[in-house]
Amino acid sequence: MQANAASRGIQKQKKMQSIVRGSQTSSLVSSTTTRSIKRFISNINTHKLIQKNDTVLVNVDDDIAILQSLDPQLHGKMGVVVEVRGDEIELEMLPEQTDSEDSDNSSYDMFSALYRSCSSQTKRVTVPSFCVCLEDRVLRKRLCNA
């Protein structure tokens, strides 16, 4: 009797997971600026809820990468929304901070300092609105207010 109840509970849990997976995609990314893990989610309403100055995660799926309509190297990168133009979003990409910068602040290399200053220039890209994910707390808050 208990085995049947347990198996029904597992089946119900799997069914709920498949429902959740169908309506949204989620990605985990480590934000090195705050040293915390932020969770970014995208669902069918994300493109309607994106606003200027939102921090977003770019998600380039395989189909878009194969068609070369968007640079696949943008996948997993974070950016700040500069402008929303219909189905397209202009992002200012956030600079990446490597682990070596965090672990060894005492060493100073002239070449690496020059490289960092050149690579820290802001890069702007335009991506389709369906290729970005909002932070989960922001998305949930806006869905509740919508």
Short mmCIF file of C-alpha atoms in Angstrom, two decimals:
data_model
loop_
_atom_site.label_atom_id
_atom_site.label_comp_id
_atom_site.label_asym_id
_atom_site.label_seq_id
_atom_site.Cartn_x
_atom_site.Cartn_y
_atom_site.Cartn_z
CA MET A 1 0.00 0.00 0.00
CA GLN A 2 2.79 2.40 0.92
CA ALA A 3 4.72 1.45 -2.21
CA ASN A 4 1.74 2.40 -4.39
CA ALA A 5 1.38 5.76 -2.64
CA ALA A 6 5.09 6.43 -3.05
CA SER A 7 5.04 5.57 -6.75
CA ARG A 8 1.99 7.81 -7.29
CA GLY A 9 3.85 10.64 -5.55
CA ILE A 10 6.88 10.15 -7.78
CA GLN A 11 4.71 10.06 -10.91
CA LYS A 12 2.94 13.26 -9.83
CA GLN A 13 6.30 14.94 -9.19
CA LYS A 14 7.59 13.93 -12.64
CA LYS A 15 4.41 15.23 -14.25
CA MET A 16 4.81 18.60 -12.50
CA GLN A 17 8.45 18.80 -13.61
CA SER A 18 7.48 18.18 -17.22
CA ILE A 19 4.82 20.91 -17.03
CA VAL A 20 7.34 23.37 -15.63
CA ARG A 21 9.93 22.43 -18.25
CA GLY A 22 7.43 23.01 -21.03
CA SER A 23 6.65 26.59 -20.04
CA GLN A 24 10.10 27.91 -19.17
CA THR A 25 13.78 27.35 -19.54
CA SER A 26 16.19 28.12 -16.77
CA SER A 27 19.92 28.59 -16.55
CA LEU A 28 22.27 28.98 -13.63
CA VAL A 29 25.14 31.39 -13.85
CA SER A 30 27.71 32.47 -11.31
CA SER A 31 27.99 36.21 -11.04
CA THR A 32 31.57 37.03 -10.10
CA THR A 33 30.76 40.64 -9.28
CA THR A 34 28.54 39.76 -6.35
CA ARG A 35 30.08 36.35 -5.64
CA SER A 36 26.65 34.75 -5.56
CA ILE A 37 24.74 32.47 -7.84
CA LYS A 38 21.92 34.05 -9.76
CA ARG A 39 19.26 32.06 -11.53
CA PHE A 40 17.99 33.30 -14.87
CA ILE A 41 14.67 32.12 -16.29
CA SER A 42 12.90 32.60 -19.58
CA ASN A 43 9.28 31.80 -20.33
CA ILE A 44 6.78 32.71 -23.02
CA ASN A 45 6.14 36.15 -21.48
CA THR A 46 9.76 37.20 -20.89
CA HIS A 47 9.99 39.34 -24.02
CA LYS A 48 7.01 41.42 -22.83
CA LEU A 49 8.51 42.03 -19.39
CA ILE A 50 12.04 43.14 -20.30
CA GLN A 51 12.82 46.74 -19.37
CA LYS A 52 15.73 49.11 -19.76
CA ASN A 53 18.61 48.51 -17.27
CA ASP A 54 17.64 44.86 -16.66
CA THR A 55 20.51 42.43 -16.23
CA VAL A 56 19.92 39.51 -18.57
CA LEU A 57 21.61 36.29 -19.62
CA VAL A 58 21.97 35.57 -23.35
CA ASN A 59 20.78 32.12 -24.39
CA VAL A 60 21.76 31.12 -27.93
CA ASP A 61 20.15 27.77 -28.72
CA ASP A 62 21.60 25.31 -31.22
CA ASP A 63 19.23 26.21 -34.07
CA ILE A 64 20.20 29.88 -33.96
CA ALA A 65 23.89 29.02 -33.68
CA ILE A 66 23.69 26.70 -36.70
CA LEU A 67 21.89 29.33 -38.77
CA GLN A 68 24.57 31.84 -37.68
CA SER A 69 21.96 34.51 -37.08
CA LEU A 70 23.56 35.24 -33.70
CA ASP A 71 27.14 34.80 -32.49
CA PRO A 72 27.22 31.51 -30.52
CA GLN A 73 29.99 32.93 -28.31
CA LEU A 74 27.37 35.18 -26.71
CA HIS A 75 25.75 32.13 -25.10
CA GLY A 76 25.95 32.35 -21.32
CA LYS A 77 27.15 35.96 -21.31
CA MET A 78 25.48 38.60 -19.20
CA GLY A 79 24.48 42.06 -20.32
CA VAL A 80 22.44 45.10 -19.36
CA VAL A 81 19.48 46.15 -21.50
CA VAL A 82 20.18 49.51 -23.14
CA GLU A 83 17.17 49.69 -25.42
CA VAL A 84 14.12 47.59 -26.26
CA ARG A 85 13.03 47.87 -29.90
CA GLY A 86 10.08 45.59 -30.55
CA ASP A 87 11.44 42.06 -30.89
CA GLU A 88 15.07 43.15 -30.62
CA ILE A 89 17.02 44.17 -27.56
CA GLU A 90 20.25 46.15 -27.50
CA LEU A 91 22.57 44.94 -24.74
CA GLU A 92 25.73 46.33 -23.25
CA MET A 93 27.71 43.22 -22.43
CA LEU A 94 29.16 42.97 -18.94
CA PRO A 95 32.92 42.41 -18.76
CA GLU A 96 33.98 38.94 -17.73
CA GLN A 97 36.11 38.57 -14.65
CA THR A 98 38.41 35.56 -14.60
CA ASP A 99 39.25 33.47 -11.56
CA SER A 100 42.94 34.44 -11.79
CA GLU A 101 41.99 38.07 -11.17
CA ASP A 102 40.22 37.07 -7.97
CA SER A 103 42.85 34.72 -6.60
CA ASP A 104 46.06 36.64 -7.23
CA ASN A 105 45.69 40.36 -6.67
CA SER A 106 49.29 40.81 -5.53
CA SER A 107 50.93 40.00 -8.87
CA TYR A 108 51.15 42.79 -11.41
CA ASP A 109 51.87 42.13 -15.04
CA MET A 110 52.04 45.10 -17.41
CA PHE A 111 50.75 43.09 -20.38
CA SER A 112 47.76 41.66 -18.51
CA ALA A 113 46.87 45.11 -17.15
CA LEU A 114 46.97 46.54 -20.68
CA TYR A 115 44.89 43.63 -22.02
CA ARG A 116 42.29 44.08 -19.27
CA SER A 117 41.97 47.79 -19.95
CA CYS A 118 41.51 47.16 -23.69
CA SER A 119 39.08 44.29 -23.24
CA SER A 120 37.03 46.12 -20.61
CA GLN A 121 35.62 48.47 -23.23
CA THR A 122 31.89 48.03 -23.42
CA LYS A 123 30.53 45.97 -26.25
CA ARG A 124 27.00 46.50 -27.54
CA VAL A 125 25.08 43.79 -29.33
CA THR A 126 21.54 43.44 -30.60
CA VAL A 127 19.80 40.14 -29.89
CA PRO A 128 16.27 38.83 -30.44
CA SER A 129 14.10 39.16 -27.33
CA PHE A 130 13.54 35.39 -27.16
CA CYS A 131 17.29 34.85 -26.67
CA VAL A 132 17.48 36.46 -23.23
CA CYS A 133 16.60 35.26 -19.74
CA LEU A 134 15.64 37.49 -16.82
CA GLU A 135 16.73 36.91 -13.25
CA ASP A 136 14.13 34.67 -11.59
CA ARG A 137 13.16 37.09 -8.82
CA VAL A 138 12.64 39.91 -11.36
CA LEU A 139 10.57 37.73 -13.68
CA ARG A 140 8.36 36.44 -10.87
CA LYS A 141 7.81 39.94 -9.50
CA ARG A 142 6.80 41.30 -12.91
CA LEU A 143 4.55 38.33 -13.63
CA CYS A 144 2.72 38.97 -10.34
CA ASN A 145 2.32 42.67 -11.17
CA ALA A 146 1.21 42.07 -14.77
#
